[in-house]
Amino acid sequence: MVKLNENFLNLKESYLFSEIAKRVNAFIAENPDKSVIRLGIGDVTLPLADMVIKNLHDAVDEMSKAETFKGYGPEQGYDFLRDAIKQYYKRNKVELDIDEIFVSDGAKSDTGNITDLFSLDNTVMVPDPVYPVYVDTNTMNGRKIIYMDATAENNFLPLPDSNVHADIIYLCSPNNPTGAVYNREDLKKWVDYALDNNSIILFDSAYECFISDETLPRSIYEIEDAKKCAIEFCSLSKTAGFTGTRCGYTIVPKSLKFKVSDKTEISVNKMWLRRQTTKFNGVAYIIQRAAAAVFSEDGIKEAKKMINIYRENAKIISQTMEKKNIRYFGGINSPYIWFECPNKMESWEFFDYMLNKIAVVGTPGAGFGKNGQNFFRLTSFNNKENTIEAMKRFEQI
Ligand code: MLT
């Protein structure tokens, strides 16, 4: 008889954003006349930039001719895109070898898929609140997960505790959901902790493009020795509006090596390559051409323009929080505004209250962990008009 993976019984019944979608759809069905504004899931609204569209069209044309048609590509991505990513990192003074770069369909998949490389008896450490994918994927595998408190007291940026041992540490900076960003000094503390404990850091930098403060690190590899202890995940979803187009990249340094039980050293880069060549057939050529356009000089300019529009929205939301005297975090080097629910409301209660009273959707902090119980997340990814309207309504509550 087939035996199912009973670790799934330890998951919440549905994924956070599926639960939100369910509640919003039920509300719309009951209130077809209400215009609902979505500031919930971090999904972009601006269309793809001109450079990206042009490259998509050109790549489609190539697929129409026998001479330029492409079948299976390299599982780890075409060199033209990996080289473009390498050059992008150079801007932050990070030198990568092309075979340390793995093109993927996004950071969400890879932060989950990477768990294939690790034994089930590792202890995983995540901040609370946390992007639920890290917790759910490790729960599916049955790994032990320990939580470090991210609270207003530590500015939602927990630091390592030398008395607590973890083998795998997930960090996300700029953080989803809180918008908090580690500075170099604090990120160095994590790198030192990982080196001292023979641990690995899984660093999610999907929101790096929102960093405007140039003193803040956009990649963990800006920190000395991080290549010995960290894998970095990034995505074009937020950088260039690829949430529906799907393209990301994962950096697995060649200097990342750990001893196994027979005392030999194994390269994590080689393991990931082996995993990807077995389980993944790569991102579509057409999409990789579009992604490469994002990293050209003009592409970067176009992406910046988009990000600035979302930054303006973040400002509009932050100003409303200030006007209403609500304590908030994020919104500067991040597209997310994380705030305390008014009147000490519980976050799902506040979610229902906002939806019913002003038809604005956000994300309840409790969906990210117990420390989010009385917090709420809004995104700046809607358009300006809707953001202004949502905040006008918000002022009424
Ligand atoms: C979010 O809203 O937290 C993100 O959009 C989810 C994701 O990137 O998968």
mmCIF file of C-alpha atoms and ligand atoms in Angstrom:
data_model
loop_
_atom_site.group_PDB
_atom_site.id
_atom_site.type_symbol
_atom_site.label_atom_id
_atom_site.label_comp_id
_atom_site.label_asym_id
_atom_site.label_seq_id
_atom_site.Cartn_x
_atom_site.Cartn_y
_atom_site.Cartn_z
ATOM 1 C CA MET A 1 0.000 0.000 0.000
ATOM 2 C CA VAL A 2 1.250 3.451 -0.801
ATOM 3 C CA LYS A 3 2.435 5.372 2.242
ATOM 4 C CA LEU A 4 1.898 9.093 2.052
ATOM 5 C CA ASN A 5 4.252 11.711 3.432
ATOM 6 C CA GLU A 6 2.484 12.311 6.720
ATOM 7 C CA ASN A 7 4.574 15.402 7.363
ATOM 8 C CA PHE A 8 1.929 17.130 5.258
ATOM 9 C CA LEU A 9 -0.430 16.646 8.198
ATOM 10 C CA ASN A 10 1.727 19.139 10.085
ATOM 11 C CA LEU A 11 1.036 21.917 7.563
ATOM 12 C CA LYS A 12 -1.715 24.475 7.867
ATOM 13 C CA GLU A 13 -4.654 23.470 5.717
ATOM 14 C CA SER A 14 -3.862 25.962 2.972
ATOM 15 C CA TYR A 15 -0.967 28.140 1.889
ATOM 16 C CA LEU A 16 -1.285 31.689 3.259
ATOM 17 C CA PHE A 17 -2.002 33.416 -0.046
ATOM 18 C CA SER A 18 -4.476 30.716 -1.126
ATOM 19 C CA GLU A 19 -6.416 31.297 2.105
ATOM 20 C CA ILE A 20 -6.472 35.045 1.452
ATOM 21 C CA ALA A 21 -7.614 34.520 -2.152
ATOM 22 C CA LYS A 22 -10.400 32.233 -0.890
ATOM 23 C CA ARG A 23 -11.667 34.841 1.559
ATOM 24 C CA VAL A 24 -11.451 37.655 -1.011
ATOM 25 C CA ASN A 25 -13.279 35.622 -3.670
ATOM 26 C CA ALA A 26 -16.074 34.830 -1.197
ATOM 27 C CA PHE A 27 -16.364 38.536 -0.347
ATOM 28 C CA ILE A 28 -16.519 39.521 -4.035
ATOM 29 C CA ALA A 29 -19.187 36.890 -4.713
ATOM 30 C CA GLU A 30 -21.306 38.326 -1.901
ATOM 31 C CA ASN A 31 -20.539 41.971 -2.730
ATOM 32 C CA PRO A 32 -20.301 42.232 -6.529
ATOM 33 C CA ASP A 33 -20.842 46.020 -6.378
ATOM 34 C CA LYS A 34 -17.791 46.710 -4.175
ATOM 35 C CA SER A 35 -14.516 47.676 -5.826
ATOM 36 C CA VAL A 36 -11.884 45.684 -4.002
ATOM 37 C CA ILE A 37 -8.314 47.040 -3.901
ATOM 38 C CA ARG A 38 -5.610 44.421 -3.462
ATOM 39 C CA LEU A 39 -2.573 45.322 -1.393
ATOM 40 C CA GLY A 40 -2.184 41.742 -0.199
ATOM 41 C CA ILE A 41 0.082 39.374 -2.102
ATOM 42 C CA GLY A 42 3.254 41.043 -3.375
ATOM 43 C CA ASP A 43 2.231 40.792 -6.992
ATOM 44 C CA VAL A 44 3.314 43.480 -9.433
ATOM 45 C CA THR A 45 0.865 45.444 -11.588
ATOM 46 C CA LEU A 46 3.029 47.397 -14.063
ATOM 47 C CA PRO A 47 3.466 45.803 -17.508
ATOM 48 C CA LEU A 48 6.835 44.463 -18.604
ATOM 49 C CA ALA A 49 9.281 47.128 -19.788
ATOM 50 C CA ASP A 50 9.754 47.880 -23.524
ATOM 51 C CA MET A 51 13.207 46.261 -23.687
ATOM 52 C CA VAL A 52 11.825 43.087 -22.176
ATOM 53 C CA ILE A 53 8.874 42.942 -24.563
ATOM 54 C CA LYS A 54 11.131 43.552 -27.561
ATOM 55 C CA ASN A 55 13.414 40.699 -26.527
ATOM 56 C CA LEU A 56 10.445 38.409 -25.942
ATOM 57 C CA HIS A 57 9.187 39.156 -29.480
ATOM 58 C CA ASP A 58 12.618 38.652 -31.007
ATOM 59 C CA ALA A 59 13.043 35.355 -29.176
ATOM 60 C CA VAL A 60 9.615 34.168 -30.348
ATOM 61 C CA ASP A 61 10.690 34.957 -33.921
ATOM 62 C CA GLU A 62 13.867 32.939 -33.416
ATOM 63 C CA MET A 63 11.765 29.976 -32.332
ATOM 64 C CA SER A 64 9.835 30.209 -35.613
ATOM 65 C CA LYS A 65 12.886 29.493 -37.811
ATOM 66 C CA ALA A 66 14.740 26.185 -38.061
ATOM 67 C CA GLU A 67 18.144 27.939 -38.010
ATOM 68 C CA THR A 68 17.487 29.722 -34.706
ATOM 69 C CA PHE A 69 14.997 27.362 -33.070
ATOM 70 C CA LYS A 70 15.968 26.095 -29.587
ATOM 71 C CA GLY A 71 15.060 22.802 -27.966
ATOM 72 C CA TYR A 72 16.343 21.781 -24.534
ATOM 73 C CA GLY A 73 18.734 24.331 -23.136
ATOM 74 C CA PRO A 74 21.335 23.969 -20.397
ATOM 75 C CA GLU A 75 19.500 23.164 -17.145
ATOM 76 C CA GLN A 76 21.469 25.828 -15.289
ATOM 77 C CA GLY A 77 20.644 28.560 -17.798
ATOM 78 C CA TYR A 78 22.100 29.941 -21.016
ATOM 79 C CA ASP A 79 25.525 31.545 -20.723
ATOM 80 C CA PHE A 80 24.260 34.849 -22.135
ATOM 81 C CA LEU A 81 21.943 35.242 -19.128
ATOM 82 C CA ARG A 82 24.406 33.888 -16.580
ATOM 83 C CA ASP A 83 26.987 36.322 -17.881
ATOM 84 C CA ALA A 84 24.490 39.200 -17.627
ATOM 85 C CA ILE A 85 23.815 38.212 -13.986
ATOM 86 C CA LYS A 86 27.560 38.031 -13.327
ATOM 87 C CA GLN A 87 27.924 41.600 -14.622
ATOM 88 C CA TYR A 88 24.974 42.727 -12.478
ATOM 89 C CA TYR A 89 26.739 41.414 -9.358
ATOM 90 C CA LYS A 90 29.930 43.191 -10.393
ATOM 91 C CA ARG A 91 28.070 46.476 -9.911
ATOM 92 C CA ASN A 92 28.016 45.632 -6.177
ATOM 93 C CA LYS A 93 31.653 44.543 -6.333
ATOM 94 C CA VAL A 94 30.745 40.873 -6.075
ATOM 95 C CA GLU A 95 32.770 38.621 -8.367
ATOM 96 C CA LEU A 96 31.074 35.401 -9.422
ATOM 97 C CA ASP A 97 32.076 32.624 -11.748
ATOM 98 C CA ILE A 98 29.476 31.859 -14.339
ATOM 99 C CA ASP A 99 29.129 28.270 -13.082
ATOM 100 C CA GLU A 100 28.148 29.568 -9.647
ATOM 101 C CA ILE A 101 24.972 31.010 -11.216
ATOM 102 C CA PHE A 102 21.906 28.823 -11.735
ATOM 103 C CA VAL A 103 18.935 30.271 -13.589
ATOM 104 C CA SER A 104 15.584 29.192 -12.151
ATOM 105 C CA ASP A 105 11.892 29.868 -12.442
ATOM 106 C CA GLY A 106 11.979 31.980 -9.279
ATOM 107 C CA ALA A 107 13.210 32.261 -5.719
ATOM 108 C CA LYS A 108 10.127 30.595 -4.247
ATOM 109 C CA SER A 109 10.805 27.289 -6.025
ATOM 110 C CA ASP A 110 14.516 27.301 -5.315
ATOM 111 C CA THR A 111 14.275 28.184 -1.616
ATOM 112 C CA GLY A 112 12.074 25.090 -1.364
ATOM 113 C CA ASN A 113 13.965 22.857 -3.827
ATOM 114 C CA ILE A 114 17.295 23.481 -2.135
ATOM 115 C CA THR A 115 16.096 21.353 0.804
ATOM 116 C CA ASP A 116 16.862 18.293 -1.397
ATOM 117 C CA LEU A 117 20.548 18.844 -0.596
ATOM 118 C CA PHE A 118 20.233 18.556 3.149
ATOM 119 C CA SER A 119 19.813 15.598 5.422
ATOM 120 C CA LEU A 120 16.540 15.407 7.315
ATOM 121 C CA ASP A 121 18.258 15.586 10.700
ATOM 122 C CA ASN A 122 19.448 19.173 10.239
ATOM 123 C CA THR A 123 17.973 21.827 12.496
ATOM 124 C CA VAL A 124 16.536 24.727 10.546
ATOM 125 C CA MET A 125 16.354 28.223 11.994
ATOM 126 C CA VAL A 126 13.987 30.859 10.686
ATOM 127 C CA PRO A 127 12.934 34.247 11.966
ATOM 128 C CA ASP A 128 9.376 34.698 13.183
ATOM 129 C CA PRO A 129 7.625 36.328 11.288
ATOM 130 C CA VAL A 130 8.827 34.582 8.137
ATOM 131 C CA TYR A 131 7.973 33.968 4.484
ATOM 132 C CA PRO A 132 5.913 30.755 4.883
ATOM 133 C CA VAL A 133 7.688 28.857 2.080
ATOM 134 C CA TYR A 134 10.796 28.250 4.218
ATOM 135 C CA VAL A 135 8.731 26.743 7.015
ATOM 136 C CA ASP A 136 6.298 24.774 4.863
ATOM 137 C CA THR A 137 8.951 23.141 2.663
ATOM 138 C CA ASN A 138 10.986 22.004 5.666
ATOM 139 C CA THR A 139 7.824 20.837 7.421
ATOM 140 C CA MET A 140 7.032 18.723 4.349
ATOM 141 C CA ASN A 141 10.450 17.087 4.815
ATOM 142 C CA GLY A 142 9.973 16.672 8.566
ATOM 143 C CA ARG A 143 12.965 18.755 9.665
ATOM 144 C CA LYS A 144 13.131 20.318 13.094
ATOM 145 C CA ILE A 145 12.507 24.068 12.858
ATOM 146 C CA ILE A 146 13.469 26.562 15.514
ATOM 147 C CA TYR A 147 12.333 30.159 15.527
ATOM 148 C CA MET A 148 14.142 33.346 16.430
ATOM 149 C CA ASP A 149 11.999 36.233 17.505
ATOM 150 C CA ALA A 150 11.852 39.198 15.162
ATOM 151 C CA THR A 151 10.028 41.923 17.017
ATOM 152 C CA ALA A 152 9.771 45.694 17.162
ATOM 153 C CA GLU A 153 12.351 45.542 19.990
ATOM 154 C CA ASN A 154 15.064 44.204 17.661
ATOM 155 C CA ASN A 155 13.717 46.145 14.655
ATOM 156 C CA PHE A 156 12.637 42.786 13.202
ATOM 157 C CA LEU A 157 16.301 41.917 12.627
ATOM 158 C CA PRO A 158 17.239 39.077 14.980
ATOM 159 C CA LEU A 159 20.929 38.433 15.542
ATOM 160 C CA PRO A 160 22.613 35.079 16.149
ATOM 161 C CA ASP A 161 22.679 33.666 19.632
ATOM 162 C CA SER A 162 25.856 31.669 20.227
ATOM 163 C CA ASN A 163 23.957 29.437 22.697
ATOM 164 C CA VAL A 164 21.542 28.270 20.026
ATOM 165 C CA HIS A 165 22.791 25.906 17.333
ATOM 166 C CA ALA A 166 21.204 25.645 13.880
ATOM 167 C CA ASP A 167 22.530 23.909 10.775
ATOM 168 C CA ILE A 168 20.482 25.743 8.183
ATOM 169 C CA ILE A 169 19.540 29.398 8.601
ATOM 170 C CA TYR A 170 17.087 31.241 6.403
ATOM 171 C CA LEU A 171 17.542 34.998 6.178
ATOM 172 C CA CYS A 172 15.577 37.358 3.954
ATOM 173 C CA SER A 173 16.812 40.928 3.543
ATOM 174 C CA PRO A 174 15.063 43.221 2.655
ATOM 175 C CA ASN A 175 12.694 41.153 4.671
ATOM 176 C CA ASN A 176 9.397 39.736 3.647
ATOM 177 C CA PRO A 177 7.116 40.527 5.467
ATOM 178 C CA THR A 178 8.611 43.229 7.728
ATOM 179 C CA GLY A 179 10.626 45.319 5.257
ATOM 180 C CA ALA A 180 13.612 45.321 7.646
ATOM 181 C CA VAL A 181 17.096 45.251 6.097
ATOM 182 C CA TYR A 182 20.321 43.938 7.652
ATOM 183 C CA ASN A 183 23.284 46.283 7.585
ATOM 184 C CA ARG A 184 26.784 44.972 6.822
ATOM 185 C CA GLU A 185 27.830 44.728 10.422
ATOM 186 C CA ASP A 186 24.867 42.594 11.460
ATOM 187 C CA LEU A 187 25.016 40.419 8.370
ATOM 188 C CA LYS A 188 28.673 39.803 9.192
ATOM 189 C CA LYS A 189 27.545 38.482 12.591
ATOM 190 C CA TRP A 190 25.433 35.897 10.782
ATOM 191 C CA VAL A 191 28.291 34.945 8.472
ATOM 192 C CA ASP A 192 30.582 34.519 11.495
ATOM 193 C CA TYR A 193 27.957 32.435 13.280
ATOM 194 C CA ALA A 194 27.538 30.177 10.247
ATOM 195 C CA LEU A 195 31.302 29.716 9.920
ATOM 196 C CA ASP A 196 31.669 28.973 13.652
ATOM 197 C CA ASN A 197 28.835 26.433 13.573
ATOM 198 C CA ASN A 198 29.569 24.837 10.202
ATOM 199 C CA SER A 199 26.100 25.962 9.185
ATOM 200 C CA ILE A 200 24.736 27.216 5.919
ATOM 201 C CA ILE A 201 22.811 30.449 5.343
ATOM 202 C CA LEU A 202 20.056 30.409 2.745
ATOM 203 C CA PHE A 203 19.847 34.093 1.888
ATOM 204 C CA ASP A 204 16.772 35.336 0.065
ATOM 205 C CA SER A 205 17.534 38.640 -1.646
ATOM 206 C CA ALA A 206 14.426 38.775 -3.827
ATOM 207 C CA TYR A 207 13.804 42.395 -2.785
ATOM 208 C CA GLU A 208 17.374 43.721 -3.193
ATOM 209 C CA CYS A 209 16.294 46.093 -5.969
ATOM 210 C CA PHE A 210 14.317 48.126 -3.411
ATOM 211 C CA ILE A 211 17.412 49.094 -1.459
ATOM 212 C CA SER A 212 18.029 52.783 -1.960
ATOM 213 C CA ASP A 213 20.426 53.262 0.958
ATOM 214 C CA GLU A 214 23.790 52.517 -0.610
ATOM 215 C CA THR A 215 25.364 51.584 2.717
ATOM 216 C CA LEU A 216 23.115 48.503 2.946
ATOM 217 C CA PRO A 217 24.218 45.207 1.362
ATOM 218 C CA ARG A 218 22.205 43.949 -1.618
ATOM 219 C CA SER A 219 23.937 40.591 -1.659
ATOM 220 C CA ILE A 220 25.295 38.522 1.214
ATOM 221 C CA TYR A 221 28.475 38.098 -0.822
ATOM 222 C CA GLU A 222 29.281 41.746 -0.109
ATOM 223 C CA ILE A 223 30.233 40.338 3.305
ATOM 224 C CA GLU A 224 33.669 38.807 3.645
ATOM 225 C CA ASP A 225 33.738 34.989 3.685
ATOM 226 C CA ALA A 226 30.022 34.665 2.886
ATOM 227 C CA LYS A 227 30.921 32.519 -0.119
ATOM 228 C CA LYS A 228 32.077 29.872 2.349
ATOM 229 C CA CYS A 229 28.710 29.617 4.080
ATOM 230 C CA ALA A 230 25.855 31.053 2.026
ATOM 231 C CA ILE A 231 23.616 30.343 -0.930
ATOM 232 C CA GLU A 232 21.764 33.343 -2.343
ATOM 233 C CA PHE A 233 18.369 33.328 -4.070
ATOM 234 C CA CYS A 234 17.122 36.132 -6.216
ATOM 235 C CA SER A 235 14.360 36.770 -8.664
ATOM 236 C CA LEU A 236 13.237 39.066 -11.421
ATOM 237 C CA SER A 237 9.687 39.011 -10.049
ATOM 238 C CA LYS A 238 10.020 42.241 -8.141
ATOM 239 C CA THR A 239 13.088 43.612 -9.961
ATOM 240 C CA ALA A 240 11.417 43.660 -13.371
ATOM 241 C CA GLY A 241 7.797 42.608 -12.921
ATOM 242 C CA PHE A 242 8.349 38.915 -13.757
ATOM 243 C CA THR A 243 5.853 37.435 -11.272
ATOM 244 C CA GLY A 244 3.895 35.961 -14.177
ATOM 245 C CA THR A 245 6.853 35.589 -16.543
ATOM 246 C CA ARG A 246 8.912 33.520 -14.068
ATOM 247 C CA CYS A 247 12.664 33.835 -13.890
ATOM 248 C CA GLY A 248 15.088 33.913 -10.997
ATOM 249 C CA TYR A 249 18.594 32.816 -10.128
ATOM 250 C CA THR A 250 20.399 31.039 -7.336
ATOM 251 C CA ILE A 251 24.051 31.539 -6.514
ATOM 252 C CA VAL A 252 25.890 28.515 -5.161
ATOM 253 C CA PRO A 253 29.559 29.425 -4.644
ATOM 254 C CA LYS A 254 32.185 26.860 -5.523
ATOM 255 C CA SER A 255 33.927 27.505 -2.205
ATOM 256 C CA LEU A 256 30.865 26.164 -0.385
ATOM 257 C CA LYS A 257 32.040 22.760 0.796
ATOM 258 C CA PHE A 258 31.142 20.609 3.774
ATOM 259 C CA LYS A 259 32.541 17.397 5.218
ATOM 260 C CA VAL A 260 30.330 14.324 4.969
ATOM 261 C CA SER A 261 30.335 11.248 7.214
ATOM 262 C CA ASP A 262 33.375 9.627 5.559
ATOM 263 C CA LYS A 263 35.266 12.905 6.222
ATOM 264 C CA THR A 264 35.563 13.819 2.555
ATOM 265 C CA GLU A 265 34.555 17.308 1.447
ATOM 266 C CA ILE A 266 31.600 17.673 -0.853
ATOM 267 C CA SER A 267 30.922 20.674 -3.074
ATOM 268 C CA VAL A 268 27.406 22.062 -2.636
ATOM 269 C CA ASN A 269 27.723 23.625 -6.093
ATOM 270 C CA LYS A 270 28.248 20.190 -7.621
ATOM 271 C CA MET A 271 25.345 18.739 -5.652
ATOM 272 C CA TRP A 272 23.007 21.506 -6.846
ATOM 273 C CA LEU A 273 24.136 21.029 -10.437
ATOM 274 C CA ARG A 274 23.451 17.306 -10.088
ATOM 275 C CA ARG A 275 20.040 17.997 -8.595
ATOM 276 C CA GLN A 276 19.064 20.535 -11.227
ATOM 277 C CA THR A 277 20.233 18.457 -14.199
ATOM 278 C CA THR A 278 18.115 15.588 -12.876
ATOM 279 C CA LYS A 279 14.960 17.380 -11.804
ATOM 280 C CA PHE A 280 14.831 20.568 -13.896
ATOM 281 C CA ASN A 281 14.945 21.236 -17.604
ATOM 282 C CA GLY A 282 15.707 24.912 -17.348
ATOM 283 C CA VAL A 283 13.791 28.118 -17.953
ATOM 284 C CA ALA A 284 12.317 28.699 -21.419
ATOM 285 C CA TYR A 285 14.761 30.271 -23.888
ATOM 286 C CA ILE A 286 12.270 33.055 -24.654
ATOM 287 C CA ILE A 287 12.064 34.003 -20.985
ATOM 288 C CA GLN A 288 15.838 33.896 -20.549
ATOM 289 C CA ARG A 289 16.241 36.303 -23.472
ATOM 290 C CA ALA A 290 13.759 38.654 -21.798
ATOM 291 C CA ALA A 291 15.584 38.277 -18.484
ATOM 292 C CA ALA A 292 18.947 39.106 -20.075
ATOM 293 C CA ALA A 293 17.423 42.348 -21.376
ATOM 294 C CA VAL A 294 16.673 43.373 -17.771
ATOM 295 C CA PHE A 295 20.396 43.357 -16.979
ATOM 296 C CA SER A 296 21.427 45.533 -19.934
ATOM 297 C CA GLU A 297 22.151 49.226 -19.212
ATOM 298 C CA ASP A 298 18.763 50.271 -20.652
ATOM 299 C CA GLY A 299 17.016 47.354 -18.980
ATOM 300 C CA ILE A 300 18.346 48.387 -15.578
ATOM 301 C CA LYS A 301 17.158 51.948 -16.219
ATOM 302 C CA GLU A 302 13.676 50.723 -17.154
ATOM 303 C CA ALA A 303 13.499 48.450 -14.115
ATOM 304 C CA LYS A 304 14.542 51.348 -11.874
ATOM 305 C CA LYS A 305 11.728 53.459 -13.295
ATOM 306 C CA MET A 306 9.223 50.766 -12.326
ATOM 307 C CA ILE A 307 10.677 50.350 -8.873
ATOM 308 C CA ASN A 308 10.502 54.112 -8.316
ATOM 309 C CA ILE A 309 6.780 54.017 -9.052
ATOM 310 C CA TYR A 310 6.314 51.334 -6.390
ATOM 311 C CA ARG A 311 8.549 53.328 -4.033
ATOM 312 C CA GLU A 312 6.198 56.309 -4.443
ATOM 313 C CA ASN A 313 3.282 54.048 -3.510
ATOM 314 C CA ALA A 314 5.187 52.885 -0.438
ATOM 315 C CA LYS A 315 5.613 56.540 0.513
ATOM 316 C CA ILE A 316 1.877 57.171 0.141
ATOM 317 C CA ILE A 317 1.109 54.218 2.436
ATOM 318 C CA SER A 318 3.773 55.245 4.976
ATOM 319 C CA GLN A 319 2.441 58.823 5.065
ATOM 320 C CA THR A 320 -1.032 57.486 5.823
ATOM 321 C CA MET A 321 0.366 55.428 8.715
ATOM 322 C CA GLU A 322 2.049 58.553 10.053
ATOM 323 C CA LYS A 323 -1.131 60.580 9.708
ATOM 324 C CA LYS A 324 -3.034 57.946 11.650
ATOM 325 C CA ASN A 325 -0.289 57.614 14.216
ATOM 326 C CA ILE A 326 0.148 53.929 13.512
ATOM 327 C CA ARG A 327 3.543 52.393 14.271
ATOM 328 C CA TYR A 328 4.971 50.967 11.062
ATOM 329 C CA PHE A 329 8.174 49.435 9.696
ATOM 330 C CA GLY A 330 9.605 49.016 6.205
ATOM 331 C CA GLY A 331 8.452 50.992 3.184
ATOM 332 C CA ILE A 332 11.847 52.615 2.520
ATOM 333 C CA ASN A 333 14.216 49.932 1.257
ATOM 334 C CA SER A 334 11.332 47.565 0.750
ATOM 335 C CA PRO A 335 7.974 47.370 -1.048
ATOM 336 C CA TYR A 336 6.291 46.198 2.154
ATOM 337 C CA ILE A 337 4.801 48.272 4.948
ATOM 338 C CA TRP A 338 4.444 46.316 8.172
ATOM 339 C CA PHE A 339 2.302 47.973 10.824
ATOM 340 C CA GLU A 340 0.589 47.369 14.121
ATOM 341 C CA CYS A 341 -3.095 46.594 13.785
ATOM 342 C CA PRO A 342 -5.076 49.502 15.209
ATOM 343 C CA ASN A 343 -6.788 49.006 18.590
ATOM 344 C CA LYS A 344 -4.688 45.911 19.320
ATOM 345 C CA MET A 345 -6.801 43.931 16.896
ATOM 346 C CA GLU A 346 -5.707 40.416 15.960
ATOM 347 C CA SER A 347 -4.443 40.381 12.356
ATOM 348 C CA TRP A 348 -7.029 38.027 10.783
ATOM 349 C CA GLU A 349 -9.750 40.011 12.561
ATOM 350 C CA PHE A 350 -8.253 43.190 11.092
ATOM 351 C CA PHE A 351 -8.086 41.516 7.666
ATOM 352 C CA ASP A 352 -11.827 40.774 7.755
ATOM 353 C CA TYR A 353 -12.561 44.217 9.190
ATOM 354 C CA MET A 354 -10.639 46.003 6.380
ATOM 355 C CA LEU A 355 -12.173 43.841 3.695
ATOM 356 C CA ASN A 356 -15.720 44.336 4.915
ATOM 357 C CA LYS A 357 -15.452 47.974 5.885
ATOM 358 C CA ILE A 358 -13.290 49.481 3.119
ATOM 359 C CA ALA A 359 -12.823 46.622 0.605
ATOM 360 C CA VAL A 360 -9.026 46.755 0.870
ATOM 361 C CA VAL A 361 -7.038 43.522 0.981
ATOM 362 C CA GLY A 362 -3.828 43.186 2.966
ATOM 363 C CA THR A 363 -1.935 40.283 4.490
ATOM 364 C CA PRO A 364 -2.474 39.365 8.137
ATOM 365 C CA GLY A 365 0.771 39.203 10.083
ATOM 366 C CA ALA A 366 -0.307 35.976 11.792
ATOM 367 C CA GLY A 367 0.120 34.254 8.426
ATOM 368 C CA PHE A 368 3.871 34.810 8.820
ATOM 369 C CA GLY A 369 4.167 33.569 12.400
ATOM 370 C CA LYS A 370 3.145 34.196 16.005
ATOM 371 C CA ASN A 371 5.065 37.474 16.201
ATOM 372 C CA GLY A 372 2.874 38.776 13.401
ATOM 373 C CA GLN A 373 -0.285 38.174 15.422
ATOM 374 C CA ASN A 374 -0.992 41.899 15.857
ATOM 375 C CA PHE A 375 0.690 43.144 12.696
ATOM 376 C CA PHE A 376 -0.442 43.618 9.139
ATOM 377 C CA ARG A 377 1.357 43.884 5.777
ATOM 378 C CA LEU A 378 0.461 46.144 2.852
ATOM 379 C CA THR A 379 2.302 46.105 -0.467
ATOM 380 C CA SER A 380 3.186 48.986 -2.722
ATOM 381 C CA PHE A 381 2.722 46.893 -5.873
ATOM 382 C CA ASN A 382 -0.685 48.188 -6.922
ATOM 383 C CA ASN A 383 -0.930 51.246 -9.170
ATOM 384 C CA LYS A 384 -0.758 54.797 -7.826
ATOM 385 C CA GLU A 385 -4.445 55.543 -8.307
ATOM 386 C CA ASN A 386 -5.527 52.442 -6.389
ATOM 387 C CA THR A 387 -2.951 53.057 -3.673
ATOM 388 C CA ILE A 388 -4.233 56.607 -3.161
ATOM 389 C CA GLU A 389 -7.835 55.385 -3.122
ATOM 390 C CA ALA A 390 -7.005 52.556 -0.703
ATOM 391 C CA MET A 391 -5.320 55.000 1.657
ATOM 392 C CA LYS A 392 -8.248 57.428 1.429
ATOM 393 C CA ARG A 393 -10.482 54.582 2.547
ATOM 394 C CA PHE A 394 -7.933 53.532 5.189
ATOM 395 C CA GLU A 395 -8.072 57.012 6.711
ATOM 396 C CA GLN A 396 -11.766 56.432 7.422
ATOM 397 C CA ILE A 397 -11.235 53.399 9.641
HETATM 398 C C1 MLT B 1 4.423 37.751 -0.960
HETATM 399 O O1 MLT B 1 3.409 38.421 -1.108
HETATM 400 O O2 MLT B 1 4.858 37.458 0.155
HETATM 401 C C2 MLT B 1 5.145 37.299 -2.154
HETATM 402 O O3 MLT B 1 4.604 37.825 -3.305
HETATM 403 C C3 MLT B 1 5.096 35.865 -2.280
HETATM 404 C C4 MLT B 1 6.090 35.361 -3.259
HETATM 405 O O4 MLT B 1 6.948 36.084 -3.754
HETATM 406 O O5 MLT B 1 5.997 34.168 -3.499
#
